[in-house]
XYZ file of N, CA, C and O in Angstrom:
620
model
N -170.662 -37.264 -127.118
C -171.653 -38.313 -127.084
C -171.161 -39.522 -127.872
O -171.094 -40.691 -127.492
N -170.807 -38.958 -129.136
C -170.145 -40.482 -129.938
C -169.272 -40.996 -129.318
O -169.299 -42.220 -129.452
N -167.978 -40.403 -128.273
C -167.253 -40.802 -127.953
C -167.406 -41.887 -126.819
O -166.815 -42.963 -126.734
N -168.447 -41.282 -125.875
C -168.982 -42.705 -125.006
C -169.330 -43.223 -125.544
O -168.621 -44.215 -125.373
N -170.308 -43.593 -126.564
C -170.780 -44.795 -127.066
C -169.764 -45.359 -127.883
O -169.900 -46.562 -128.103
N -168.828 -44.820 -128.363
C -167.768 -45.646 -129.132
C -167.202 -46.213 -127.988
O -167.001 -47.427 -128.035
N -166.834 -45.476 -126.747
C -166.581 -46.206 -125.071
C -167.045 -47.380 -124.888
O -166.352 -48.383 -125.059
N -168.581 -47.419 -124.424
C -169.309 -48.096 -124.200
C -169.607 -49.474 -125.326
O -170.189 -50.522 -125.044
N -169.052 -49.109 -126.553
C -169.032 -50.462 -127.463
C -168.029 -51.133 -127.074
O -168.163 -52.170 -126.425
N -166.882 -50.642 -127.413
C -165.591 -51.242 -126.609
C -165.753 -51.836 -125.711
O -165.833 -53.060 -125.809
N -165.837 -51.350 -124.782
C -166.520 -52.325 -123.133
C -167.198 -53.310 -123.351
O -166.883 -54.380 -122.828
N -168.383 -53.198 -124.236
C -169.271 -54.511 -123.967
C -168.497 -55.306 -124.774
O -168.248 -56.484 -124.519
N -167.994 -54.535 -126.015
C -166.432 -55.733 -126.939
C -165.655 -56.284 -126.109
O -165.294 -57.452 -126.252
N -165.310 -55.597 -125.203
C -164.374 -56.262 -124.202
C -164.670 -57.287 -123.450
O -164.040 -58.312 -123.188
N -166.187 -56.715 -122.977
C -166.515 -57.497 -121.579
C -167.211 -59.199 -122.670
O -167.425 -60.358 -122.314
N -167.315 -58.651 -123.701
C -168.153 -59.735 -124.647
C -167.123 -61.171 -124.577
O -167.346 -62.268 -124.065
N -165.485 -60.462 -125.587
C -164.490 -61.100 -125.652
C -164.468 -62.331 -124.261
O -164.960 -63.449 -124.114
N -163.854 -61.670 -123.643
C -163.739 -62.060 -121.612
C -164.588 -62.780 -121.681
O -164.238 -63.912 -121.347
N -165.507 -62.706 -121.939
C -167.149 -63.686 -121.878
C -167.173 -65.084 -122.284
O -167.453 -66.111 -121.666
N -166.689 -64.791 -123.861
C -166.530 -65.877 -124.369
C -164.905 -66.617 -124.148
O -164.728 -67.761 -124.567
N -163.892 -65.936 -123.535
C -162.873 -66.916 -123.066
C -163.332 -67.560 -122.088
O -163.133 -68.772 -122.009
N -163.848 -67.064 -121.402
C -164.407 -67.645 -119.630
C -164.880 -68.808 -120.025
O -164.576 -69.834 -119.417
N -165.723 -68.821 -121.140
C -167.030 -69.888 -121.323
C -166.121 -70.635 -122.124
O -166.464 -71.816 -122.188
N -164.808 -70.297 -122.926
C -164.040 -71.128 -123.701
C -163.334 -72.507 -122.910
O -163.337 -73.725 -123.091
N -162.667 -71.432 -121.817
C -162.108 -71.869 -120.297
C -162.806 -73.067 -119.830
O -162.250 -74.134 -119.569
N -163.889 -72.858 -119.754
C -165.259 -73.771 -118.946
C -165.527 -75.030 -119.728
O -165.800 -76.190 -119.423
N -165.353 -74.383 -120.825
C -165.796 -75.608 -121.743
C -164.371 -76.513 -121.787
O -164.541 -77.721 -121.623
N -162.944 -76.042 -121.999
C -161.744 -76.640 -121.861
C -161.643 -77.076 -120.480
O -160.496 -77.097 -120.032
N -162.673 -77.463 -119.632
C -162.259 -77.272 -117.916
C -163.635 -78.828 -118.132
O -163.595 -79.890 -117.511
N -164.401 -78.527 -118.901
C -165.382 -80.104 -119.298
C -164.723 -81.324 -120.015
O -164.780 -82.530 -119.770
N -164.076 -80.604 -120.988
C -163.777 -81.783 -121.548
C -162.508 -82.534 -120.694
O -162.322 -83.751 -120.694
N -161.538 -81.365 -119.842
C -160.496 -82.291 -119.275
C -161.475 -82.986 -117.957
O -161.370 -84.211 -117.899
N -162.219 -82.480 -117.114
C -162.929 -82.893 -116.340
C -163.531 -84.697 -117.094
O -163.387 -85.744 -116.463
N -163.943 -84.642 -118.005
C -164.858 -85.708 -118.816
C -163.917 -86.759 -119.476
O -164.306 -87.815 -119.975
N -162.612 -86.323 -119.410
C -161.121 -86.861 -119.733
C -160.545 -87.805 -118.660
O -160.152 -88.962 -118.810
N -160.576 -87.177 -117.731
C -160.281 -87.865 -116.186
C -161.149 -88.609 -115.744
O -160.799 -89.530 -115.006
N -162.596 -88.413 -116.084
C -163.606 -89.349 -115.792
C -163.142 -90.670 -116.507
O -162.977 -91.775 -115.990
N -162.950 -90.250 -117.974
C -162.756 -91.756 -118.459
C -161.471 -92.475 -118.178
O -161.375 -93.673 -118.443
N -160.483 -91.802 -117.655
C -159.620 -92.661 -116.746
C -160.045 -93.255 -116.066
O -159.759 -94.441 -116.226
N -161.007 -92.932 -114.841
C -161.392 -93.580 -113.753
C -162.180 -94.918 -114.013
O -162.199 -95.947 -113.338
N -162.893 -94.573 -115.315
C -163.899 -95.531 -115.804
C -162.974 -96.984 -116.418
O -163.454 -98.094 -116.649
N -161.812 -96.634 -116.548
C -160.843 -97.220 -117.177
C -160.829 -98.216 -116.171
O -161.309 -99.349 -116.151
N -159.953 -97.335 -115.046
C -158.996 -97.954 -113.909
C -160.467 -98.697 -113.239
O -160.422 -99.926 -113.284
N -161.503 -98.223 -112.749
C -162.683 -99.336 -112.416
C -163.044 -100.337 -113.309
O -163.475 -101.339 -112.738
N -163.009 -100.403 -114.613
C -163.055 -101.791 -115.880
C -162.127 -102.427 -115.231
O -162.307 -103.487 -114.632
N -161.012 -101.780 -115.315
C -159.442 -102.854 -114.755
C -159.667 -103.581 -113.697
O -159.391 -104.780 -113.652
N -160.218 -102.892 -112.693
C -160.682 -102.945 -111.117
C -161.536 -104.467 -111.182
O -161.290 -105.535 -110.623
N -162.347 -104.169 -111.867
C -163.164 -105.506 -111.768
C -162.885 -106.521 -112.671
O -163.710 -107.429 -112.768
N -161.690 -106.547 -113.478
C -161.297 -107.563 -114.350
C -160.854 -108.468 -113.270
O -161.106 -109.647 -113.021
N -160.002 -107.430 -112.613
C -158.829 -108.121 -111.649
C -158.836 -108.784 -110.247
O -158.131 -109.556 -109.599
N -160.453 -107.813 -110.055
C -161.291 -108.273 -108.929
C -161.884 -109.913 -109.035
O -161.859 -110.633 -108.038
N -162.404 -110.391 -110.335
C -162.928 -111.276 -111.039
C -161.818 -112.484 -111.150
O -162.232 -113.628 -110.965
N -160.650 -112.313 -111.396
C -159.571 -113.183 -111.107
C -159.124 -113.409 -109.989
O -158.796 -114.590 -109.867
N -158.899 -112.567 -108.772
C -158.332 -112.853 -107.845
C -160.122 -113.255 -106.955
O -159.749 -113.012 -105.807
N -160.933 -113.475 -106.865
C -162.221 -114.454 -106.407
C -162.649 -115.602 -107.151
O -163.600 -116.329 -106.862
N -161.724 -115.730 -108.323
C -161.427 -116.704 -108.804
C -163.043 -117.110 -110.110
O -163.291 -118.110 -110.783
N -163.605 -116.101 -109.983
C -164.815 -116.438 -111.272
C -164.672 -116.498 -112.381
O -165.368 -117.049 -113.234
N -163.071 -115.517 -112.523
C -162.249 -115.695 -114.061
C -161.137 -116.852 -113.617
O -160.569 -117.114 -112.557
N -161.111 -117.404 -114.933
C -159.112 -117.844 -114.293
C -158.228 -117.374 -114.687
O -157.979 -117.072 -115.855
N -157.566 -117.230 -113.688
C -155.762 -116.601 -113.664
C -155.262 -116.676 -115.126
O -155.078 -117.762 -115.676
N -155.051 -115.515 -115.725
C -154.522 -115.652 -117.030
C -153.598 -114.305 -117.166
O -153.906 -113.130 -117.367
N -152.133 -115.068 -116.941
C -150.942 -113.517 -116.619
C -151.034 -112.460 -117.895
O -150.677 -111.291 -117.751
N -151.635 -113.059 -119.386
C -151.646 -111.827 -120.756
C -152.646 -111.335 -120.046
O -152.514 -110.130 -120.265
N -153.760 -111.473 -119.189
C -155.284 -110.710 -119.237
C -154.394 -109.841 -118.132
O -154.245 -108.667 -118.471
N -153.928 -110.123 -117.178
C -152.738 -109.220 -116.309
C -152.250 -108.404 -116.866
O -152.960 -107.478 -117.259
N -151.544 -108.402 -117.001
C -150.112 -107.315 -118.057
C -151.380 -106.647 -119.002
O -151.309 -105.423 -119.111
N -152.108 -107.065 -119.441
C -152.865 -105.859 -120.652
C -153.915 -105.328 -119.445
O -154.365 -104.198 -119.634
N -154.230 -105.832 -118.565
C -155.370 -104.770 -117.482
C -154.312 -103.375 -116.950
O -154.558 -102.169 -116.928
N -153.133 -104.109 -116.575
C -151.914 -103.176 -115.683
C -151.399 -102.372 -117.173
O -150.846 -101.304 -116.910
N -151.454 -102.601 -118.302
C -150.909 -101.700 -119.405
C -152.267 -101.021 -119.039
O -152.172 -100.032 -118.313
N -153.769 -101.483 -119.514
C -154.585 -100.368 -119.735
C -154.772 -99.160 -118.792
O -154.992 -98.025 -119.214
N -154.653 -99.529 -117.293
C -153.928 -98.428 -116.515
C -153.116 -97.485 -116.843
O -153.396 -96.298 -117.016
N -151.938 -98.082 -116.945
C -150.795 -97.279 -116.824
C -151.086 -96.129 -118.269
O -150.857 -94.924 -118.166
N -151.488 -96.614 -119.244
C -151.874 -96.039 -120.348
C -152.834 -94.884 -120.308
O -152.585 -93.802 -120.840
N -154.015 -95.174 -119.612
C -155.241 -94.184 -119.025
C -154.188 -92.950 -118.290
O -154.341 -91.838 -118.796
N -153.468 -93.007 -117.508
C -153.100 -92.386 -116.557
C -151.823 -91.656 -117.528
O -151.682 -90.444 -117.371
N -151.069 -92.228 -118.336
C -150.208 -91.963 -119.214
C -151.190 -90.367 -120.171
O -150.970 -89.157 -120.206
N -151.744 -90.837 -120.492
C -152.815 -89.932 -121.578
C -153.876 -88.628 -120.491
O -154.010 -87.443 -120.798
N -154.176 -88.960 -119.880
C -154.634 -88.272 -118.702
C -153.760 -87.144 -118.121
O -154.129 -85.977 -117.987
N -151.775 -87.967 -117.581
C -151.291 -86.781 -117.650
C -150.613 -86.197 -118.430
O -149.966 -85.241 -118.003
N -150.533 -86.515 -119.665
C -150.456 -85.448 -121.002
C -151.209 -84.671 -121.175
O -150.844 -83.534 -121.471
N -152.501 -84.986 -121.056
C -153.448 -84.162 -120.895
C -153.803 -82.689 -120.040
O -154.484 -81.701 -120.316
N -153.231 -82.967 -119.229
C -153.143 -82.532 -117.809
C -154.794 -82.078 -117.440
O -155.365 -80.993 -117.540
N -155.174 -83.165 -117.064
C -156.550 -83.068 -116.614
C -157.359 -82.922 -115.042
O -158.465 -82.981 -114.503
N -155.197 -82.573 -114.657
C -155.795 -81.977 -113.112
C -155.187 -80.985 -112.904
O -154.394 -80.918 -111.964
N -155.414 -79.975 -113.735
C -154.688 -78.875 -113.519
C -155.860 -77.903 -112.769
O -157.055 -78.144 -112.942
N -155.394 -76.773 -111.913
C -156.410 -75.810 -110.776
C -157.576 -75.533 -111.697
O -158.682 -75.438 -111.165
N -157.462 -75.366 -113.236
C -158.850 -74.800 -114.006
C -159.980 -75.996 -113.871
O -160.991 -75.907 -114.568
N -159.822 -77.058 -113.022
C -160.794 -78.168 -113.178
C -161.149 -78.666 -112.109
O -161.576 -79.817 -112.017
N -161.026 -77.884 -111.171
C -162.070 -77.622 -110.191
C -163.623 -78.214 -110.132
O -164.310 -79.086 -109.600
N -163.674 -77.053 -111.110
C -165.179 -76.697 -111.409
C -165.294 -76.857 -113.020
O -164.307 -76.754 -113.749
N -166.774 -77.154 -113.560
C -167.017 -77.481 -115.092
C -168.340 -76.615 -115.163
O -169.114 -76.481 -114.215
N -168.487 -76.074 -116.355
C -169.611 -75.277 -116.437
C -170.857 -76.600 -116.359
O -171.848 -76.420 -115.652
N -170.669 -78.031 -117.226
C -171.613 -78.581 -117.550
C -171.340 -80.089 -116.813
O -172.257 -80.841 -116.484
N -170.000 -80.358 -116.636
C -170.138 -81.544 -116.338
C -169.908 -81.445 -114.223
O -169.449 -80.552 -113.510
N -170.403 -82.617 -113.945
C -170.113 -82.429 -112.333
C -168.837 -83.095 -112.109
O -168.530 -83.928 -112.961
N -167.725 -82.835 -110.781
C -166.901 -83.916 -110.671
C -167.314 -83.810 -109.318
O -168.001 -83.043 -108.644
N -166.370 -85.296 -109.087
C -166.235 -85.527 -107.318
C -164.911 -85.515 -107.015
O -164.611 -86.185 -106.027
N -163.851 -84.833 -107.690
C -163.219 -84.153 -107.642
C -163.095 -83.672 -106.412
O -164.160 -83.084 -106.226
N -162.224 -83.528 -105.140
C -162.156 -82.759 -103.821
C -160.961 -81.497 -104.108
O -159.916 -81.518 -104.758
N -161.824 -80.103 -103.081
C -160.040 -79.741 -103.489
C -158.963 -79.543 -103.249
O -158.018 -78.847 -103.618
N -159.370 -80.695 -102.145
C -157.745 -81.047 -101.579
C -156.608 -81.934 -102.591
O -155.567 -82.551 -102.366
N -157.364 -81.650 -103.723
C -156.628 -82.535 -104.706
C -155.541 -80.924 -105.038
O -154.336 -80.926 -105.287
N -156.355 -79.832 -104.941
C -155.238 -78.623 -104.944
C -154.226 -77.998 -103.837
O -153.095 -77.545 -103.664
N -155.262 -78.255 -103.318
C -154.629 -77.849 -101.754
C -153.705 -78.844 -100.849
O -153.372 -78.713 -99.671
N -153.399 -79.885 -101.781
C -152.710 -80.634 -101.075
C -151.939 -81.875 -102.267
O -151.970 -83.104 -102.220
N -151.269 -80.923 -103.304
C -150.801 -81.496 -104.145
C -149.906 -82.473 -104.149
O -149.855 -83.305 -105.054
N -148.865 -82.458 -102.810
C -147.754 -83.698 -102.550
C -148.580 -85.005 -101.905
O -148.228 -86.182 -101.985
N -149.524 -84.586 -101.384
C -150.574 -85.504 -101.155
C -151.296 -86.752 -102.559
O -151.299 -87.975 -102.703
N -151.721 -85.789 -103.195
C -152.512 -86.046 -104.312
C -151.147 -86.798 -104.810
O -151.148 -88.028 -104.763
N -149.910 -86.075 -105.313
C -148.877 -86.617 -105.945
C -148.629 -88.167 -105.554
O -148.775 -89.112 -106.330
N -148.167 -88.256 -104.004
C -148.309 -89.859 -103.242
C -148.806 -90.885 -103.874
O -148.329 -91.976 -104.184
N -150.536 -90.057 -104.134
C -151.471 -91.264 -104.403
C -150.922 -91.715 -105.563
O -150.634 -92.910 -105.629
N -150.726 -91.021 -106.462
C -150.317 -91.423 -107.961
C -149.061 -92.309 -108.022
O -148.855 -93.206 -108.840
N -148.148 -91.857 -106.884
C -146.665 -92.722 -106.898
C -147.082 -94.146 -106.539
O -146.580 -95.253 -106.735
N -148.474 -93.587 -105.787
C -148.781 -95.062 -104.846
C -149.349 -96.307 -106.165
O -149.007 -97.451 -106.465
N -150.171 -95.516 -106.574
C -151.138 -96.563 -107.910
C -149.591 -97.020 -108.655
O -149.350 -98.214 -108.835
N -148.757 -96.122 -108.992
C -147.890 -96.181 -110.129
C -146.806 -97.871 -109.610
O -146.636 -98.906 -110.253
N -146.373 -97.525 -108.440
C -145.784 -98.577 -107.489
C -146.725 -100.059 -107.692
O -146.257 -101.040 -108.271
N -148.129 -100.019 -107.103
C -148.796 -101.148 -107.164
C -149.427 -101.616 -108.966
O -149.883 -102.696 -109.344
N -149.299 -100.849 -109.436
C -149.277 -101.282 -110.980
C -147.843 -102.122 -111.242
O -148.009 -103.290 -111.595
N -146.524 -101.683 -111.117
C -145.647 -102.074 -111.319
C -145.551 -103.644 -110.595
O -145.032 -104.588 -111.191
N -146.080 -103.747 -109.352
C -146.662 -104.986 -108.941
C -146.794 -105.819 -109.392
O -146.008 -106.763 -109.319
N -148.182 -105.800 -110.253
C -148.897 -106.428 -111.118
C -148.562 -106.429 -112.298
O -149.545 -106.378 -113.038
N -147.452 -106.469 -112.900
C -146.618 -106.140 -113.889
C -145.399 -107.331 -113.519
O -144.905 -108.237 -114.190
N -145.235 -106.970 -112.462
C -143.856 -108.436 -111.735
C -144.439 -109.303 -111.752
O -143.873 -110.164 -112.426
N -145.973 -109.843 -111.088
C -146.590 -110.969 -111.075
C -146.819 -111.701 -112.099
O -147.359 -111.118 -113.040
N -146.530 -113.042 -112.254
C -146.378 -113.523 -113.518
C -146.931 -114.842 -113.492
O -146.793 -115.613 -114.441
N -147.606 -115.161 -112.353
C -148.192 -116.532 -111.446
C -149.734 -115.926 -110.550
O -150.131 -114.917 -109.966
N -150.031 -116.791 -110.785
C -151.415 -116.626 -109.839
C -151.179 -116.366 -108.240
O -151.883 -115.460 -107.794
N -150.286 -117.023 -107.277
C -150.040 -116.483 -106.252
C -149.044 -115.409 -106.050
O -148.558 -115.153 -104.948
N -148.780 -114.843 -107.047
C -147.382 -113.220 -106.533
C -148.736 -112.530 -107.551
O -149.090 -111.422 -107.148
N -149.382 -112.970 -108.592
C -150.926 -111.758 -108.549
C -151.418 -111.449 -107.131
O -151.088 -110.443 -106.504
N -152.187 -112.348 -106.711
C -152.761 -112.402 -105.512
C -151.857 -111.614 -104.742
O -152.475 -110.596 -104.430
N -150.735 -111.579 -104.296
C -149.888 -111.045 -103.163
C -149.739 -109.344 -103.421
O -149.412 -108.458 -102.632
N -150.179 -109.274 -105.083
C -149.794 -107.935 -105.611
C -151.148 -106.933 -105.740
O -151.136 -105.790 -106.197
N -151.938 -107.427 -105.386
C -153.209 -107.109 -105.829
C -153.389 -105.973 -104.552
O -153.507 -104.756 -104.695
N -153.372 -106.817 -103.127
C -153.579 -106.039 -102.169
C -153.434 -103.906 -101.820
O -153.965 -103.004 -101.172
N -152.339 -104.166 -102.799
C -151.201 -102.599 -102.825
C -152.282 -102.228 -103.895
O -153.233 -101.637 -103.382
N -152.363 -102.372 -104.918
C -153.343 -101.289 -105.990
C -155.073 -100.941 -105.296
O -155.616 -99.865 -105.544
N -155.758 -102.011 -104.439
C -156.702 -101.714 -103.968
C -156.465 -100.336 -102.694
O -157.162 -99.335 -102.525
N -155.133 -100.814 -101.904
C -154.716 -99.736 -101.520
C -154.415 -98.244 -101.946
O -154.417 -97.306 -101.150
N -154.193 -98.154 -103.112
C -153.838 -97.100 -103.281
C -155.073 -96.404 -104.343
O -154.717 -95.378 -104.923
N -156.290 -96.835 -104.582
C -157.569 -96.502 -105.016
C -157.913 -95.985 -103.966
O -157.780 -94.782 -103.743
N -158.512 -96.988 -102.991
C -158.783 -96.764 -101.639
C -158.457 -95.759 -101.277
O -159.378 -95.008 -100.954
N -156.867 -95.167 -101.127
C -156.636 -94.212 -100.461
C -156.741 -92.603 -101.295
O -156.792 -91.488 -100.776
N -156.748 -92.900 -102.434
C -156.444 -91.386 -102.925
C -158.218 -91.181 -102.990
O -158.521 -90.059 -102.585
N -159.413 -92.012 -103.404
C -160.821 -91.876 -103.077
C -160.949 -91.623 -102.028
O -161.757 -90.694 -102.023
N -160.538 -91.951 -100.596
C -161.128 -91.601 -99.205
C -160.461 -90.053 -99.402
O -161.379 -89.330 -99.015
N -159.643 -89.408 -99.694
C -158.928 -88.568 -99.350
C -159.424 -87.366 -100.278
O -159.597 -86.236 -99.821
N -159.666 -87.739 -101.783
C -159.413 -86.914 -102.912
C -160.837 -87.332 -103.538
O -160.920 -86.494 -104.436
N -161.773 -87.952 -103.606
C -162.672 -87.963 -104.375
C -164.235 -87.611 -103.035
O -164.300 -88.061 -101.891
N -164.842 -87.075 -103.448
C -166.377 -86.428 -102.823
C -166.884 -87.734 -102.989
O -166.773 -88.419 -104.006
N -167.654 -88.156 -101.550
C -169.024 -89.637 -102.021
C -169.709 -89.345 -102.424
O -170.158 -88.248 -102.093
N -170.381 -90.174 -103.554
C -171.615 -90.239 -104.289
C -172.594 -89.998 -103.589
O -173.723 -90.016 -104.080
């Protein structure tokens, strides 16, 4: 009799342990989830700095350039140190993503998009004039555009 219940403690020790990695997991699967969010939140600040200059409501100013295209490259720099798209982030116990998971299932895909942003950042990095901005701008909306139609769930 003692011996099952010394069994049966074990087990629920066990199954307890397991319990709380899972939920450790989940919780390390929020914060990178909530990590990547604030990239995005980043790269959309950038989005509309740059949006705001090229419709001309800001004026063309190449330092406000180069520090929007650093704050990118930087977000995305820290993001994948992070590695905040790794398969455990899927899913979050607490936070939601729109996250697709063809972002797993289709990793050379997903990869593209990133070469793609990384390419049209570098763009906007060459541009050093108000018309080669403008000419450079087109490629980074592209490559938002495309990895969202493909890789992010609509609101």
């Amino acid at each position: 009799m003692k011996m099952k219940l010394a069994g049966a403690l074990l087990l629920s020790l066990g199954l307890a342990v397991a319990g709380a990695g899972a939920g450790l997991a989940q919780s390390s699967a929020d914060a990178l989830i909530t990590a990547r969010q604030a990239e995005m939140k980043t790269n959309m600040k950038a989005m509309k700095a740059l949006v705001s200059i090229l419709k001309g409501e800001t004026p063309y100013d190449d330092a406000a350039v180069q520090s929007v295209a650093k704050s990118i490259q930087d977000a995305h720099a820290a993001s994948t140190a992070a590695d905040v798209w790794n398969v455990s982030t899927q899913t979050g116990a607490t936070v939601k993503t729109d996250a697709k998971p063809e972002i797993w299932s289709d990793p050379a895909g997903f990869a593209a998009g990133w070469t793609a942003l990384d390419v049209a950042v570098a763009g906007l990095e060459a541009s050093h004039d108000e018309a080669s901005f403008k000419a450079a701008f087109p490629a980074l909306g592209a490559a938002c555009k495309g990895c969202h139609e493909k890789f992010r769930a609509a609101d």
